[in-house]
Coordinates of N, CA and C in Angstrom, one line a residue:
X1 N 12.0 36.4 203.5 CA 12.1 37.4 202.4 C 13.4 37.3 201.7
X2 N 13.3 37.3 200.3 CA 14.5 37.2 199.5 C 15.1 38.6 199.3
X3 N 16.4 38.8 199.6 CA 17.0 40.1 199.4 C 17.5 40.2 198.0
X4 N 17.3 41.4 197.4 CA 17.8 41.6 196.1 C 19.3 41.8 196.1
X5 N 19.9 41.6 194.9 CA 21.3 41.9 194.8 C 21.4 43.4 194.7
X6 N 22.3 44.0 195.4 CA 22.5 45.4 195.4 C 22.7 46.0 194.0
X7 N 23.5 45.3 193.2 CA 23.8 45.8 191.9 C 22.5 45.9 191.0
X8 N 21.5 45.0 191.3 CA 20.3 45.1 190.5 C 19.4 46.2 190.9
X9 N 19.7 46.9 192.0 CA 18.9 48.0 192.5 C 19.3 49.4 191.9
X10 N 20.5 49.4 191.3 CA 21.2 50.6 190.9 C 20.5 51.3 189.7
X11 N 20.1 52.5 189.9 CA 19.5 53.3 188.8 C 20.5 54.2 188.1
X12 N 21.5 54.7 188.9 CA 22.5 55.6 188.4 C 23.8 55.3 189.3
X13 N 24.9 55.4 188.6 CA 26.2 55.3 189.4 C 27.3 56.1 188.6
X14 N 28.1 56.8 189.4 CA 29.3 57.4 188.8 C 30.4 57.2 189.9
X15 N 31.5 57.9 189.8 CA 32.6 57.7 190.8 C 32.3 58.1 192.2
X16 N 31.2 59.0 192.3 CA 30.9 59.6 193.6 C 29.7 59.1 194.3
X17 N 28.6 58.9 193.5 CA 27.3 58.5 194.1 C 26.7 57.4 193.4
X18 N 25.8 56.8 194.1 CA 24.9 55.7 193.5 C 23.5 56.1 193.9
X19 N 22.5 56.0 193.0 CA 21.1 56.1 193.3 C 20.5 54.7 193.1
X20 N 19.9 54.2 194.2 CA 19.2 52.9 194.0 C 17.7 53.0 194.2
X21 N 17.0 52.0 193.7 CA 15.6 51.9 193.9 C 15.4 51.0 195.1
X22 N 15.2 51.6 196.3 CA 15.1 50.8 197.5 C 13.9 50.0 197.5
X23 N 14.0 48.7 197.8 CA 12.8 47.9 197.9 C 12.1 48.2 199.2
X24 N 10.8 47.9 199.2 CA 10.0 48.0 200.5 C 10.5 47.0 201.5
X25 N 10.3 47.3 202.8 CA 10.6 46.4 203.9 C 12.1 46.3 204.3
X26 N 12.9 47.1 203.7 CA 14.3 47.1 204.1 C 14.6 48.5 204.7
X27 N 15.2 48.6 205.9 CA 15.5 49.8 206.5 C 16.6 50.5 205.8
X28 N 16.7 51.9 205.8 CA 17.8 52.6 205.2 C 19.1 52.4 206.0
X29 N 19.0 52.4 207.3 CA 20.1 52.3 208.2 C 19.9 51.3 209.3
X30 N 20.9 51.0 210.1 CA 20.7 50.1 211.2 C 19.6 50.6 212.2
X31 N 18.5 49.9 212.3 CA 17.4 50.4 213.2 C 17.8 50.1 214.6
X32 N 18.3 48.9 214.8 CA 18.7 48.5 216.2 C 19.9 47.6 216.0
X33 N 20.5 47.2 217.1 CA 21.7 46.3 217.0 C 21.1 44.9 216.6
X34 N 21.9 44.2 215.8 CA 21.4 42.9 215.4 C 21.6 42.7 213.9
X35 N 21.1 41.6 213.4 CA 21.5 41.2 212.1 C 20.6 41.6 211.0
X36 N 19.7 42.6 211.2 CA 18.8 42.9 210.2 C 19.5 43.5 208.9
X37 N 19.1 43.0 207.8 CA 19.7 43.6 206.6 C 19.2 45.0 206.3
X38 N 20.0 45.9 206.0 CA 19.5 47.2 205.6 C 20.3 47.8 204.5
X39 N 19.9 48.9 203.9 CA 20.5 49.5 202.7 C 22.0 49.8 202.9
X40 N 22.3 50.3 204.1 CA 23.7 50.7 204.4 C 24.6 49.5 204.3
X41 N 24.2 48.4 204.9 CA 25.0 47.2 204.9 C 25.2 46.7 203.5
X42 N 24.1 46.6 202.7 CA 24.1 46.2 201.3 C 25.1 47.0 200.5
X43 N 25.0 48.4 200.8 CA 25.8 49.3 200.0 C 27.3 49.1 200.4
X44 N 27.6 48.9 201.7 CA 29.0 48.8 202.1 C 29.6 47.5 201.5
X45 N 28.8 46.5 201.3 CA 29.3 45.3 200.7 C 29.7 45.5 199.2
X46 N 29.0 46.5 198.6 CA 29.3 46.8 197.2 C 30.5 47.8 197.1
X47 N 30.5 48.8 198.0 CA 31.6 49.8 198.0 C 31.8 50.2 199.4
X48 N 33.1 50.0 199.9 CA 33.2 50.0 201.4 C 33.0 51.3 202.1
X49 N 33.2 52.5 201.4 CA 33.0 53.8 202.0 C 31.6 54.3 201.9
X50 N 30.7 53.5 201.5 CA 29.3 53.9 201.2 C 28.7 54.6 202.5
X51 N 28.0 55.7 202.2 CA 27.2 56.3 203.3 C 25.8 56.7 202.7
X52 N 24.8 56.5 203.5 CA 23.4 56.8 203.0 C 23.2 58.3 203.3
X53 N 22.7 59.0 202.2 CA 22.6 60.5 202.3 C 21.3 61.0 202.9
X54 N 20.3 60.2 203.0 CA 19.0 60.5 203.5 C 18.3 59.2 203.8
X55 N 17.1 59.3 204.5 CA 16.4 58.1 204.9 C 15.1 58.0 204.2
X56 N 14.7 56.8 203.9 CA 13.3 56.5 203.5 C 12.7 55.5 204.6
X57 N 11.5 55.7 205.0 CA 10.8 54.8 205.9 C 11.0 53.4 205.4
X58 N 11.0 52.4 206.4 CA 11.2 51.0 206.0 C 10.3 50.5 204.9
X59 N 9.0 50.9 205.1 CA 8.0 50.4 204.1 C 8.0 51.2 202.8
X60 N 8.6 52.4 202.8 CA 8.6 53.2 201.6 C 9.7 52.7 200.6
X61 N 9.3 52.6 199.3 CA 10.2 52.2 198.3 C 10.7 53.4 197.5
X62 N 11.7 53.2 196.7 CA 12.1 54.3 195.8 C 13.5 54.8 195.8
X63 N 13.7 56.0 195.2 CA 15.0 56.5 195.0 C 15.7 56.9 196.3
X64 N 16.9 56.4 196.5 CA 17.7 56.6 197.6 C 19.1 56.9 197.2
X65 N 19.7 58.0 197.7 CA 21.0 58.5 197.2 C 22.1 57.9 198.2
X66 N 23.1 57.3 197.7 CA 24.2 56.8 198.5 C 25.5 57.4 198.0
X67 N 26.3 57.9 198.9 CA 27.6 58.5 198.6 C 28.7 57.4 198.6
X68 N 29.7 57.5 197.7 CA 30.7 56.5 197.7 C 32.0 56.9 198.4
X69 N 32.1 58.2 198.8 CA 33.3 58.7 199.5 C 32.8 59.8 200.3
X70 N 33.7 60.2 201.3 CA 33.3 61.3 202.3 C 33.0 62.6 201.6
X71 N 33.8 63.0 200.6 CA 33.5 64.3 199.9 C 32.2 64.3 199.3
X72 N 31.8 63.2 198.6 CA 30.5 63.1 198.0 C 29.4 63.2 199.0
X73 N 29.6 62.5 200.2 CA 28.6 62.6 201.2 C 28.4 64.0 201.7
X74 N 29.5 64.7 201.9 CA 29.4 66.1 202.3 C 28.6 67.0 201.3
X75 N 29.0 66.8 200.1 CA 28.4 67.5 199.0 C 26.8 67.3 199.0
X76 N 26.4 66.1 199.0 CA 25.0 65.8 198.9 C 24.3 66.2 200.2
X77 N 24.9 66.0 201.4 CA 24.3 66.4 202.7 C 24.1 67.9 202.7
X78 N 25.0 68.6 202.2 CA 24.9 70.1 202.2 C 23.7 70.5 201.3
X79 N 23.5 69.8 200.2 CA 22.3 70.1 199.4 C 21.0 69.8 200.1
X80 N 21.0 68.7 200.9 CA 19.8 68.4 201.7 C 19.6 69.5 202.7
X81 N 20.6 69.9 203.4 CA 20.5 71.0 204.4 C 20.0 72.2 203.8
X82 N 20.4 72.6 202.6 CA 20.0 73.8 202.0 C 18.7 73.7 201.1
X83 N 18.1 72.5 201.3 CA 16.8 72.2 200.5 C 17.0 72.3 199.0
X84 N 18.2 71.9 198.5 CA 18.4 72.0 197.1 C 18.1 70.6 196.4
X85 N 17.9 69.6 197.2 CA 17.5 68.3 196.6 C 16.0 68.3 196.4
X86 N 15.6 68.0 195.1 CA 14.1 68.0 194.8 C 13.7 66.5 194.9
X87 N 12.7 66.2 195.7 CA 12.2 64.9 195.8 C 10.7 64.8 195.4
X88 N 10.3 63.8 194.7 CA 8.9 63.7 194.2 C 8.5 62.2 194.6
X89 N 7.4 62.2 195.4 CA 6.9 60.9 195.8 C 5.5 60.7 195.2
X90 N 5.1 59.4 195.0 CA 3.8 59.1 194.6 C 3.1 58.3 195.7
X91 N 1.9 58.6 196.0 CA 1.1 57.9 197.0 C -0.3 57.6 196.5
X92 N -0.8 56.5 197.0 CA -2.2 56.2 196.7 C -2.9 56.5 198.0
X93 N -3.9 57.4 198.0 CA -4.6 57.8 199.2 C -6.1 57.4 199.2
X94 N -6.6 57.3 200.4 CA -8.0 56.9 200.6 C -8.9 58.1 200.2
X95 N -9.9 57.7 199.4 CA -10.9 58.8 199.0 C -10.5 59.5 197.7
X96 N -11.4 60.3 197.2 CA -11.2 61.1 196.0 C -10.9 62.5 196.5
X97 N -9.7 63.0 196.2 CA -9.3 64.3 196.7 C -8.7 65.1 195.5
X98 N -9.2 66.3 195.3 CA -8.6 67.2 194.2 C -7.6 68.1 194.9
X99 N -6.3 67.8 194.7 CA -5.3 68.7 195.2 C -4.6 69.4 194.0
X100 N -4.8 70.7 193.9 CA -4.1 71.4 192.8 C -3.0 72.3 193.3
X101 N -1.8 71.7 193.3 CA -0.7 72.4 194.0 C -1.0 73.0 195.3
X102 N -1.5 72.0 196.2 CA -1.9 72.4 197.6 C -0.6 72.4 198.4
X103 N -0.4 73.4 199.2 CA 0.7 73.5 200.1 C 0.2 73.3 201.5
X104 N 0.8 72.3 202.2 CA 0.5 72.0 203.6 C 1.8 72.5 204.3
X105 N 1.6 73.4 205.2 CA 2.8 73.8 206.0 C 2.5 73.8 207.5
X106 N 2.4 72.6 208.0 CA 2.1 72.4 209.4 C 3.3 71.8 210.1
X107 N 3.8 72.5 211.2 CA 5.0 72.1 211.9 C 4.9 70.7 212.5
X108 N 6.0 69.9 212.5 CA 6.0 68.5 213.0 C 6.9 68.4 214.2
X109 N 6.4 67.8 215.2 CA 7.2 67.6 216.4 C 7.5 66.1 216.5
X110 N 8.8 65.7 216.7 CA 9.1 64.3 216.8 C 9.0 64.0 218.3
X111 N 8.1 63.1 218.7 CA 7.9 62.9 220.1 C 8.6 61.6 220.6
X112 N 9.5 61.0 219.7 CA 10.3 59.9 220.1 C 9.6 58.6 219.8
X113 N 10.4 57.5 219.8 CA 9.9 56.1 219.5 C 9.2 56.0 218.2
X114 N 9.7 56.7 217.2 CA 9.1 56.6 215.9 C 7.8 57.3 215.7
X115 N 7.4 58.2 216.6 CA 6.1 58.9 216.6 C 6.3 60.4 216.3
X116 N 5.4 61.0 215.5 CA 5.5 62.4 215.3 C 4.0 62.9 215.5
X117 N 3.9 64.2 215.7 CA 2.6 64.9 215.8 C 2.7 66.3 215.2
X118 N 1.6 66.9 214.9 CA 1.6 68.3 214.4 C 1.5 69.2 215.7
X119 N 2.5 70.1 215.8 CA 2.5 71.0 216.9 C 2.9 72.4 216.4
X120 N 1.9 73.3 216.4 CA 2.2 74.7 216.0 C 3.1 75.4 217.0
X121 N 3.1 74.9 218.3 CA 4.0 75.6 219.3 C 5.4 75.1 219.2
X122 N 5.6 73.7 219.3 CA 6.9 73.2 219.4 C 7.4 72.5 218.1
X123 N 6.6 72.3 217.1 CA 7.0 71.6 216.0 C 8.1 72.3 215.1
X124 N 8.8 71.6 214.3 CA 9.7 72.2 213.3 C 9.0 72.4 212.0
X125 N 9.4 73.4 211.3 CA 8.8 73.8 210.1 C 8.7 72.6 209.1
X126 N 7.6 72.4 208.5 CA 7.5 71.3 207.5 C 6.5 71.7 206.4
X127 N 7.0 71.6 205.2 CA 6.2 72.0 204.0 C 6.1 70.9 203.0
X128 N 5.0 70.6 202.5 CA 4.8 69.6 201.4 C 3.8 70.2 200.4
X129 N 4.1 70.0 199.1 CA 3.1 70.3 198.0 C 2.5 69.1 197.5
X130 N 1.2 69.1 197.2 CA 0.4 68.0 196.8 C -0.3 68.3 195.4
X131 N -0.3 67.3 194.5 CA -0.9 67.5 193.3 C -1.6 66.1 192.9
X132 N -2.9 66.1 192.7 CA -3.6 64.9 192.3 C -3.2 64.5 190.9
X133 N -2.9 63.3 190.7 CA -2.5 62.8 189.3 C -3.6 62.0 188.6
X134 N -4.3 61.2 189.4 CA -5.2 60.3 188.8 C -6.3 60.0 189.8
X135 N -7.6 59.9 189.3 CA -8.7 59.7 190.2 C -9.3 58.3 190.0
X136 N -9.6 57.6 191.1 CA -10.4 56.4 191.0 C -11.6 56.6 191.8
X137 N -12.5 55.6 191.9 CA -13.8 55.8 192.6 C -13.5 56.0 194.1
X138 N -12.6 55.2 194.6 CA -12.4 55.3 196.1 C -11.0 55.7 196.5
X139 N -10.2 56.0 195.5 CA -8.8 56.4 195.8 C -8.3 57.5 194.9
X140 N -7.1 58.0 195.2 CA -6.5 59.0 194.3 C -5.0 58.8 194.3
X141 N -4.4 58.9 193.1 CA -2.9 58.8 193.0 C -2.4 60.3 193.1
X142 N -1.6 60.5 194.1 CA -1.1 61.9 194.3 C 0.4 62.0 194.2
X143 N 0.8 63.2 193.7 CA 2.2 63.5 193.7 C 2.5 64.4 194.9
X144 N 3.6 64.0 195.7 CA 3.9 64.7 196.9 C 5.3 65.3 196.7
X145 N 5.5 66.6 197.0 CA 6.8 67.2 196.9 C 7.2 67.8 198.2
X146 N 7.9 67.1 199.0 CA 8.3 67.7 200.3 C 9.4 68.7 200.1
X147 N 9.3 69.9 200.8 CA 10.3 70.9 200.7 C 11.3 70.6 201.9
X148 N 10.8 70.3 203.0 CA 11.6 69.9 204.2 C 11.6 68.4 204.3
X149 N 12.4 67.9 205.2 CA 12.6 66.4 205.3 C 12.3 65.9 206.7
X150 N 11.1 66.2 207.2 CA 10.8 65.7 208.6 C 10.4 64.2 208.5
X151 N 10.5 63.6 209.7 CA 10.1 62.2 209.8 C 8.6 62.1 209.6
X152 N 8.2 61.1 208.7 CA 6.7 60.8 208.4 C 6.0 62.1 207.8
X153 N 6.8 63.0 207.3 CA 6.2 64.3 206.9 C 5.0 64.1 205.9
X154 N 5.2 63.4 204.8 CA 4.1 63.2 203.8 C 2.9 62.5 204.4
X155 N 3.2 61.5 205.2 CA 2.2 60.7 205.8 C 1.3 61.5 206.7
X156 N 1.9 62.3 207.6 CA 1.1 63.0 208.6 C 0.4 64.2 207.9
X157 N 1.1 64.9 206.9 CA 0.5 66.0 206.2 C -0.8 65.5 205.5
X158 N -0.7 64.4 204.8 CA -1.9 63.9 204.1 C -3.0 63.5 205.1
X159 N -2.6 62.9 206.3 CA -3.6 62.6 207.3 C -4.4 63.8 207.8
X160 N -3.7 65.0 207.8 CA -4.4 66.2 208.3 C -5.5 66.6 207.3
X161 N -5.4 66.1 206.0 CA -6.4 66.4 205.0 C -7.5 65.3 204.9
X162 N -7.5 64.4 205.9 CA -8.4 63.2 205.8 C -8.1 62.5 204.5
X163 N -6.9 62.4 204.2 CA -6.5 61.7 202.9 C -5.3 60.8 203.2
X164 N -5.5 60.0 204.2 CA -4.4 59.1 204.7 C -3.9 58.2 203.5
X165 N -2.7 57.8 203.5 CA -2.1 56.9 202.5 C -2.8 55.5 202.7
X166 N -3.2 54.9 201.7 CA -3.8 53.6 201.7 C -2.9 52.6 202.4
X167 N -3.4 51.9 203.4 CA -2.6 51.0 204.2 C -1.7 51.5 205.3
X168 N -1.8 52.9 205.5 CA -0.9 53.5 206.5 C -1.7 53.5 207.8
X169 N -1.8 52.4 208.5 CA -2.6 52.3 209.7 C -2.2 53.2 210.8
X170 N -1.0 53.6 210.9 CA -0.5 54.5 211.9 C -1.2 55.9 211.8
X171 N -1.6 56.2 210.6 CA -2.3 57.5 210.3 C -3.7 57.3 209.8
X172 N -4.3 56.2 210.2 CA -5.7 55.9 209.9 C -6.0 55.5 208.4
X173 N -4.9 55.1 207.7 CA -5.1 54.7 206.4 C -5.6 53.2 206.3
X174 N -6.6 52.9 205.5 CA -7.1 51.6 205.4 C -6.4 50.7 204.3
X175 N -6.1 49.5 204.6 CA -5.5 48.6 203.5 C -6.5 48.5 202.4
X176 N -6.1 48.2 201.2 CA -6.9 48.1 200.0 C -7.2 46.6 199.8
X177 N -8.5 46.2 199.8 CA -8.8 44.8 199.6 C -9.6 44.7 198.2
X178 N -9.3 43.6 197.5 CA -9.9 43.5 196.2 C -11.4 43.4 196.3
X179 N -11.9 42.9 197.5 CA -13.4 42.8 197.7 C -14.0 44.1 197.7
X180 N -13.3 45.2 198.1 CA -13.8 46.5 198.2 C -14.0 47.1 196.8
X181 N -13.2 46.8 195.9 CA -13.2 47.5 194.6 C -13.8 46.6 193.5
X182 N -13.8 45.3 193.7 CA -14.2 44.4 192.6 C -15.7 43.9 192.9
X183 N -16.6 44.2 192.0 CA -18.0 43.7 192.3 C -18.1 42.2 192.1
X184 N -19.0 41.7 192.9 CA -19.2 40.2 192.9 C -17.9 39.4 193.3
X185 N -17.1 40.0 194.1 CA -15.8 39.3 194.5 C -16.2 38.2 195.5
X186 N -15.8 37.0 195.2 CA -16.2 35.9 196.1 C -14.9 35.3 196.7
X187 N -14.9 35.3 198.0 CA -13.7 34.7 198.7 C -14.1 33.2 199.0
X188 N -13.1 32.3 198.8 CA -13.3 30.9 199.0 C -13.6 30.7 200.5
X189 N -14.3 29.5 200.8 CA -14.6 29.2 202.1 C -13.3 29.0 203.0
X190 N -13.3 29.5 204.2 CA -12.2 29.4 205.1 C -11.0 30.2 204.6
X191 N -11.1 31.0 203.6 CA -10.0 31.8 203.1 C -10.0 33.2 203.8
X192 N -8.9 33.7 204.1 CA -8.8 35.0 204.7 C -8.3 35.9 203.6
X193 N -9.0 37.0 203.4 CA -8.5 37.9 202.3 C -7.4 38.8 202.8
X194 N -6.3 38.8 202.0 CA -5.2 39.7 202.3 C -5.2 41.0 201.5
X195 N -4.7 42.1 202.0 CA -4.7 43.3 201.3 C -3.9 43.2 200.0
X196 N -4.2 44.0 199.0 CA -3.4 44.0 197.7 C -2.0 44.4 198.0
X197 N -1.8 45.4 198.9 CA -0.4 45.8 199.2 C -0.2 45.5 200.7
X198 N 0.9 44.9 201.1 CA 1.1 44.6 202.5 C 1.8 45.7 203.2
X199 N 1.8 46.9 202.7 CA 2.4 48.1 203.3 C 1.6 49.3 202.9
X200 N 2.1 50.5 203.4 CA 1.4 51.7 202.9 C 1.9 52.1 201.5
X201 N 1.0 52.7 200.7 CA 1.3 52.9 199.3 C 2.0 54.2 199.1
X202 N 3.3 54.2 199.4 CA 4.2 55.4 199.2 C 5.5 55.0 198.5
X203 N 5.8 55.8 197.4 CA 7.0 55.5 196.6 C 7.8 56.7 196.3
X204 N 9.1 56.7 196.5 CA 9.9 57.9 196.2 C 10.2 57.8 194.7
X205 N 9.5 58.5 193.9 CA 9.4 58.3 192.4 C 10.6 59.0 191.7
X206 N 11.1 60.1 192.3 CA 12.1 60.9 191.6 C 13.0 61.7 192.5
X207 N 14.3 61.8 192.2 CA 15.1 62.7 192.9 C 16.0 63.5 192.0
X208 N 16.2 64.8 192.3 CA 17.0 65.7 191.5 C 18.0 66.4 192.4
X209 N 19.3 66.4 192.0 CA 20.3 67.0 192.8 C 21.5 67.3 191.9
X210 N 22.6 67.9 192.5 CA 23.8 68.2 191.8 C 24.9 67.1 192.2
X211 N 25.4 66.5 191.2 CA 26.5 65.6 191.4 C 27.8 66.4 191.9
X212 N 28.7 65.7 192.7 CA 29.9 66.4 193.1 C 30.7 67.0 191.9
X213 N 30.5 66.4 190.8 CA 31.2 66.9 189.6 C 30.6 68.2 189.1
X214 N 29.4 68.6 189.7 CA 28.8 69.9 189.3 C 27.6 69.7 188.3
X215 N 27.4 68.5 187.8 CA 26.4 68.2 186.8 C 25.0 68.0 187.6
X216 N 24.0 68.6 187.0 CA 22.6 68.3 187.5 C 22.1 67.0 187.0
X217 N 21.4 66.3 187.9 CA 20.9 65.0 187.5 C 19.5 64.8 188.1
X218 N 18.6 64.1 187.3 CA 17.3 63.7 187.8 C 17.2 62.2 187.6
X219 N 16.9 61.5 188.6 CA 16.7 60.0 188.5 C 15.3 59.6 188.8
X220 N 14.7 58.8 188.0 CA 13.4 58.2 188.2 C 13.5 56.8 188.7
X221 N 12.7 56.4 189.7 CA 12.7 55.1 190.2 C 11.3 54.4 189.8
X222 N 11.4 53.4 189.0 CA 10.1 52.7 188.6 C 9.4 52.2 189.8
X223 N 8.1 52.1 189.6 CA 7.3 51.5 190.7 C 7.7 50.0 191.0
X224 N 7.7 49.6 192.3 CA 7.9 48.2 192.5 C 6.7 47.4 192.2
X225 N 6.8 46.1 192.2 CA 5.7 45.3 191.8 C 4.4 45.5 192.5
X226 N 4.4 45.6 193.9 CA 3.2 45.7 194.6 C 2.5 47.0 194.3
X227 N 3.2 48.1 194.1 CA 2.6 49.4 193.8 C 2.0 49.4 192.4
X228 N 2.7 48.8 191.5 CA 2.2 48.7 190.1 C 0.9 47.9 190.1
X229 N 0.9 46.8 190.8 CA -0.2 45.9 190.8 C -1.4 46.6 191.4
X230 N -1.2 47.3 192.5 CA -2.3 48.1 193.1 C -2.9 49.1 192.0
X231 N -2.1 49.8 191.3 CA -2.6 50.8 190.3 C -3.3 50.1 189.2
X232 N -2.8 48.9 188.8 CA -3.4 48.2 187.7 C -4.8 47.7 188.1
X233 N -4.9 47.2 189.4 CA -6.2 46.7 189.8 C -7.2 47.9 190.0
X234 N -6.7 49.0 190.5 CA -7.6 50.2 190.6 C -8.1 50.7 189.3
X235 N -7.2 50.6 188.3 CA -7.5 51.0 186.9 C -8.7 50.1 186.4
X236 N -8.5 48.8 186.7 CA -9.4 47.8 186.2 C -10.8 47.8 186.9
X237 N -10.8 47.9 188.2 CA -12.0 47.7 189.0 C -12.5 49.0 189.7
X238 N -11.8 50.1 189.7 CA -12.2 51.2 190.5 C -12.2 52.5 189.8
X239 N -12.1 52.4 188.4 CA -12.0 53.7 187.7 C -13.4 54.1 187.1

């Protein structure tokens, strides 16, 4: 996998913070010991005091806030703690679902080893708003606005609605194959069909917060190539 130049990922930068468009398949932080490239390492090569202010799952692309100094890190972290940072994600989900400002508030319990479950008894409060943006025959493009920031929150909340994110096999989401949406699709002999997206279809589309300077800012992260391609093909063959 070819790693992008950090400078090419920058959507916004001032003296205190950087907002980047995180590519899929790169961890936010060191997952384990070893040489795996992650966003923190890339950021530290660019500016040595860099700290990541929040995490995106490895497969999730999109807007990620990075502080350039300890004061900025404290400022942004406090906003996350006080739920002052507004995050908007876009997801392609299995099936046609009409969500009109639907609020899911099911508590999430982190059971360790990267797994979470819904637990009304032991879970921590978790709230997400969902709004359908575009309908296809077999899929829906949905806007997700998490109020809290639990691990896998959007993914598991959608799964509770039988609306798993396309390709999110951990939560019973099915990969999207061209043969499913394109009529008369013929696969060559001895060819194995690969999914249109090699990950689950979740993108951190927008983030709004207050800069340490006191100025309010909203940053949009354009769709990466794989997400854009999926939507184009759904438009063409599944609408």
